[in-house]
Amino acid sequence: MTNHMPTRLRRSVSIRNLVRETRLAKENLVMPLFFKEGKGVEPIESMPGIGKMSQDALLKEVEKLQKAGIKSILLFGSTSCKDADGTLSYDEKSPFHTTLRAIRKASDMVIIADVCLCAYTDHGHCGVLTAGPKNRRIDNAKTLETFAKVAVSYAKAGVDMVAPSAMADGQVKALRTALDKNGCSQTLIMSYAVKYASSFYGPFRDIYDSSPEFGDRKTYQMDPGNKREALREALLDVKEGADIIMVKPALTYLDIISAVREKVNVPVAAYNVSGEYSMIKAAGLKGWLDEKSAALEILTSIKRAGADMIITYWAKEAAAWI
Ligand code: PBG
């Protein structure tokens, strides 16, 4: 009879390394970066190690990331001049657009820009709202028109990829059509196709004071209980022309990452979001667990679930740890 001893494969570091099924690579990690107007860095209390950065600080950070071996960044724009329709979001003269052009000039990083209005609207919702004082909702058609302008303005500023994150219906198709019409057929679209209405975005919303002024995001972001709907959303976006499909958040949706990976033929990205980072950081700082090994375990689990790329606030640190 065969003597089954699975532990033989775990006997030494070298044997374990030899047979490891899932390996993290820094080439698959994307670092999110938050823009602010003015000068310098403004720390984010709920996200230790992460800050809002002005153009000068971002340029320095990009250089550090490149040295660390991180080759992709996801940039979030913002403005201090918010209005109802988020008009600064597509103003090519805005400080954020100027910064995009500066980063493009300074580096060959893969630059991804988030396309959303929540950091540009005075009401904090992700799109343009219907008129009138009561029962205000997202006006999908008007929102798509604005997103198309935002995406084209980012593409013209030199980004490689636009990432619509607002869960508006038809946003991928609207972006693809507008980009192609404006000579930007090379610009990639990474769609936040499967984005749940999650409490793990909490720290992010503090950054830009972008919590909705009334209501919540449950009329456009997905219900955490739904899986079939995630596959529907993913397939729709592939049909509309998405080059990459994202699932967000990552940790509480590993089953969704795995199911989406099975279903689509395009690369799948997972967003390891702010709350997922903050809770481990906080526990690490308190000495309740070891941050480095917890973070690497989390990132490995996301990759094992099927993510080809991982967007994570640990990108720079993880590059040194891997
Ligand atoms: C904007 C947006 C959010 C995040 C990315 N883009 C917040 C939200 O939808 O409320 C969350 C990122 C994070 O928590 O790390 N639509």
XYZ file of C-alpha atoms and ligand atoms in Angstrom:
338
model
C 0.000 0.000 0.000
C 1.263 3.504 -0.807
C 2.288 5.527 2.188
C 0.429 8.826 1.578
C 2.369 11.640 3.239
C 1.397 15.029 1.775
C 3.733 16.676 4.290
C 6.728 15.328 2.292
C 6.099 18.190 -0.148
C 6.392 20.719 2.683
C 9.638 19.467 4.204
C 11.921 22.365 3.244
C 11.752 25.895 1.921
C 13.199 24.773 -1.392
C 10.688 21.983 -1.851
C 7.831 24.296 -0.913
C 9.077 26.901 -3.383
C 9.446 24.243 -6.047
C 5.818 23.154 -5.857
C 4.066 26.434 -5.014
C 0.990 26.809 -7.215
C 0.419 30.540 -6.905
C 3.156 33.115 -7.059
C 2.833 36.858 -6.706
C 4.658 39.033 -9.218
C 5.168 42.754 -8.910
C 4.391 43.106 -12.614
C 0.757 42.240 -11.809
C 0.359 44.855 -9.081
C -1.190 48.280 -9.634
C -0.669 51.132 -7.169
C -3.614 53.518 -6.676
C -2.587 57.170 -6.244
C -4.706 60.086 -5.050
C -4.305 63.518 -6.588
C -4.768 66.778 -4.749
C -4.358 70.372 -5.836
C -1.630 72.591 -4.408
C 1.656 71.331 -3.019
C 3.015 68.420 -1.021
C 1.399 65.383 0.551
C -1.629 65.247 2.830
C -1.665 62.064 4.897
C -4.883 60.040 5.108
C -5.543 59.179 8.719
C -7.493 56.016 8.048
C -4.908 54.702 5.559
C -1.466 54.823 7.202
C 1.292 55.115 4.606
C -1.047 56.543 1.955
C -1.573 60.240 1.207
C -3.189 62.633 -1.212
C -0.448 63.969 -3.451
C -0.030 67.094 -5.509
C 1.746 67.068 -8.854
C 5.251 67.521 -7.400
C 4.755 64.736 -4.853
C 3.186 62.415 -7.430
C 6.126 62.799 -9.782
C 8.506 61.815 -6.985
C 6.297 58.893 -5.980
C 6.134 57.603 -9.544
C 9.925 57.555 -9.644
C 10.060 55.586 -6.381
C 7.492 53.116 -7.661
C 9.444 52.566 -10.845
C 12.581 51.894 -8.837
C 10.620 49.430 -6.701
C 9.527 47.613 -9.865
C 5.889 48.733 -9.924
C 4.999 49.617 -13.497
C 1.306 50.481 -13.297
C -0.607 53.184 -11.439
C -4.301 53.949 -11.041
C -4.846 57.678 -10.627
C -7.810 59.358 -8.964
C -8.502 62.982 -9.854
C -10.149 65.550 -7.633
C -10.961 69.219 -7.384
C -11.782 71.803 -4.758
C -14.279 73.341 -7.205
C -17.094 70.815 -7.024
C -20.422 71.533 -8.732
C -23.679 69.685 -9.427
C -22.535 68.187 -12.734
C -18.839 67.669 -11.947
C -17.738 69.839 -14.869
C -14.082 70.101 -13.800
C -13.727 66.360 -14.455
C -13.345 66.862 -18.210
C -11.671 70.275 -18.233
C -8.376 69.736 -20.039
C -6.952 72.767 -18.229
C -7.700 71.346 -14.764
C -4.773 70.750 -12.385
C -5.384 66.994 -12.571
C -5.118 66.964 -16.362
C -1.916 68.998 -16.150
C -0.568 66.415 -13.716
C -1.514 63.522 -16.002
C 0.422 65.153 -18.819
C 3.415 65.707 -16.524
C 3.469 62.070 -15.383
C 3.116 60.913 -19.000
C 6.103 63.030 -19.965
C 8.205 61.850 -17.045
C 7.620 58.090 -17.195
C 6.659 55.093 -19.255
C 4.415 53.716 -16.503
C 1.103 52.174 -17.455
C -1.148 55.071 -16.450
C -4.743 54.195 -15.629
C -7.238 56.934 -14.741
C -10.440 56.356 -12.794
C -13.498 57.757 -14.575
C -16.116 58.835 -12.048
C -17.734 62.040 -10.839
C -17.909 61.441 -7.075
C -14.831 63.582 -6.334
C -16.178 66.337 -8.620
C -19.864 66.632 -7.690
C -21.069 68.719 -4.741
C -23.655 66.012 -3.895
C -21.031 63.225 -3.905
C -22.886 60.830 -6.192
C -20.996 59.111 -8.996
C -22.979 60.658 -11.859
C -25.147 63.568 -12.987
C -28.523 63.638 -11.238
C -32.037 64.047 -12.622
C -33.471 67.553 -12.253
C -35.916 68.587 -9.531
C -35.786 68.721 -5.755
C -37.353 65.302 -5.046
C -36.468 61.654 -5.692
C -33.252 62.593 -7.395
C -31.521 59.704 -9.116
C -28.631 59.230 -11.477
C -29.561 60.466 -14.963
C -27.915 57.650 -16.898
C -27.903 59.291 -20.337
C -26.477 62.595 -19.089
C -23.939 60.721 -16.976
C -22.721 58.760 -19.995
C -22.262 61.981 -21.980
C -20.094 63.367 -19.220
C -18.082 60.155 -18.805
C -17.366 60.130 -22.538
C -15.918 63.631 -22.249
C -13.861 62.666 -19.201
C -12.422 59.574 -20.887
C -11.465 61.441 -24.067
C -9.857 64.241 -22.036
C -7.780 61.703 -20.062
C -6.801 59.842 -23.220
C -5.653 63.111 -24.786
C -3.611 63.817 -21.652
C -1.749 60.570 -22.357
C -3.201 57.864 -20.121
C -2.972 54.288 -21.375
C -6.207 53.141 -19.838
C -9.471 54.582 -18.527
C -11.383 52.850 -15.757
C -15.092 53.697 -15.471
C -16.082 53.022 -11.857
C -19.581 54.415 -11.494
C -21.686 51.384 -12.498
C -23.715 53.439 -14.971
C -25.480 51.286 -17.579
C -23.732 51.231 -20.931
C -20.661 53.108 -19.705
C -18.150 50.878 -21.475
C -19.912 51.235 -24.820
C -20.213 54.999 -24.387
C -16.493 55.283 -23.632
C -15.395 52.979 -26.466
C -17.505 54.874 -28.982
C -16.263 58.279 -27.836
C -12.611 57.204 -27.675
C -12.728 55.706 -31.167
C -14.461 58.768 -32.597
C -11.770 61.012 -31.157
C -8.754 59.150 -32.485
C -8.074 57.266 -29.237
C -8.691 53.703 -30.371
C -5.457 52.613 -28.640
C -6.752 53.618 -25.211
C -7.700 50.588 -23.135
C -10.827 50.309 -21.005
C -10.659 48.547 -17.655
C -14.240 48.284 -16.500
C -15.256 48.170 -12.875
C -17.845 45.741 -14.209
C -18.608 44.021 -10.929
C -18.649 46.583 -8.167
C -20.535 45.872 -4.989
C -22.158 48.397 -2.635
C -19.547 47.761 0.054
C -18.762 49.165 3.464
C -15.083 48.531 2.718
C -14.897 51.771 0.681
C -15.178 53.769 3.918
C -11.612 55.132 4.119
C -11.624 56.032 0.403
C -14.710 58.185 0.792
C -13.027 60.177 3.562
C -10.221 61.053 1.178
C -12.348 63.176 -1.109
C -15.254 63.736 1.215
C -17.205 61.859 -1.448
C -19.877 60.124 0.600
C -23.241 60.819 -1.028
C -24.920 63.841 0.526
C -28.253 61.999 0.442
C -29.184 58.357 -0.071
C -26.521 55.771 -0.817
C -24.988 54.022 -3.813
C -27.213 50.956 -3.677
C -29.235 52.034 -6.720
C -26.151 51.627 -8.888
C -23.621 49.437 -7.048
C -24.389 45.724 -6.679
C -26.074 43.864 -3.864
C -23.458 41.766 -1.981
C -25.761 38.748 -2.079
C -25.681 38.425 -5.855
C -23.429 36.197 -7.904
C -25.334 35.462 -11.125
C -25.791 39.198 -11.560
C -22.000 39.617 -11.367
C -21.585 37.283 -14.332
C -24.272 39.169 -16.256
C -22.494 42.476 -15.608
C -19.123 41.038 -16.613
C -20.412 39.519 -19.859
C -22.268 42.712 -20.778
C -19.099 44.765 -20.375
C -17.030 42.358 -22.456
C -19.672 42.698 -25.164
C -19.526 46.480 -24.884
C -15.782 46.361 -25.499
C -14.059 46.212 -22.116
C -10.424 45.135 -22.424
C -10.146 44.205 -18.745
C -12.895 43.304 -16.273
C -12.581 44.252 -12.614
C -14.169 42.792 -9.518
C -14.345 45.021 -6.453
C -13.841 44.663 -3.488
C -11.620 41.582 -3.543
C -11.554 39.837 -0.183
C -15.226 39.369 0.487
C -15.740 38.459 -3.199
C -13.102 35.801 -3.916
C -15.834 33.459 -5.171
C -16.929 36.136 -7.617
C -13.368 36.647 -8.919
C -13.134 32.920 -9.485
C -16.506 32.705 -11.254
C -15.763 35.719 -13.471
C -12.341 34.254 -14.364
C -14.081 31.084 -15.573
C -16.628 33.004 -17.608
C -14.670 35.650 -19.546
C -11.627 35.494 -21.819
C -10.257 38.946 -21.056
C -7.862 39.701 -18.174
C -9.521 39.966 -14.765
C -8.462 42.597 -12.242
C -9.357 42.637 -8.554
C -9.400 45.771 -6.401
C -8.114 45.171 -2.876
C -9.931 48.253 -1.538
C -9.234 50.858 1.128
C -11.078 49.174 4.001
C -9.309 45.877 3.313
C -5.997 47.681 3.605
C -6.895 49.789 6.636
C -8.064 46.947 8.824
C -4.836 44.981 8.398
C -2.712 48.130 8.761
C -4.499 49.029 11.978
C -4.152 45.537 13.437
C -0.488 45.467 12.378
C 0.200 48.809 14.048
C -1.393 47.531 17.221
C 0.799 44.440 17.076
C -2.230 42.149 16.806
C -0.933 40.470 13.677
C 2.035 40.641 11.353
C 1.122 43.050 8.572
C 3.604 41.798 6.006
C 2.637 38.134 6.145
C -1.078 38.976 6.405
C -0.870 41.257 3.373
C 1.043 38.704 1.302
C -1.446 36.008 2.291
C -4.318 38.257 1.200
C -2.694 39.139 -2.125
C -1.904 35.471 -2.765
C -5.521 34.512 -2.078
C -6.750 37.102 -4.574
C -4.392 35.768 -7.237
C -5.281 32.158 -6.409
C -8.964 33.038 -6.849
C -8.149 33.979 -10.445
C -7.155 37.649 -10.610
C -4.563 38.379 -13.290
C -3.888 41.833 -11.851
C -4.366 43.216 -8.366
C -4.933 46.850 -7.531
C -3.599 47.303 -4.015
C -2.365 50.007 -1.642
C 0.375 47.533 -0.655
C 1.840 47.531 -4.190
C 5.023 49.432 -3.322
C 5.666 47.572 -0.070
C 4.748 44.210 -1.578
C 7.214 44.763 -4.416
C 9.968 44.768 -1.802
C 8.489 41.803 0.086
C 7.966 39.455 -2.878
C -15.541 55.939 -6.945
C -14.676 54.886 -6.361
C -14.723 54.323 -5.083
C -13.610 53.498 -4.975
C -12.943 53.548 -6.187
N -13.622 54.401 -7.051
C -15.632 54.565 -3.949
C -17.073 54.309 -4.098
O -17.561 53.738 -5.059
O -17.778 54.722 -3.180
C -13.204 52.733 -3.768
C -11.753 52.448 -3.659
C -11.326 51.979 -2.324
O -12.124 51.912 -1.374
O -10.138 51.674 -2.199
N -16.688 55.539 -7.526
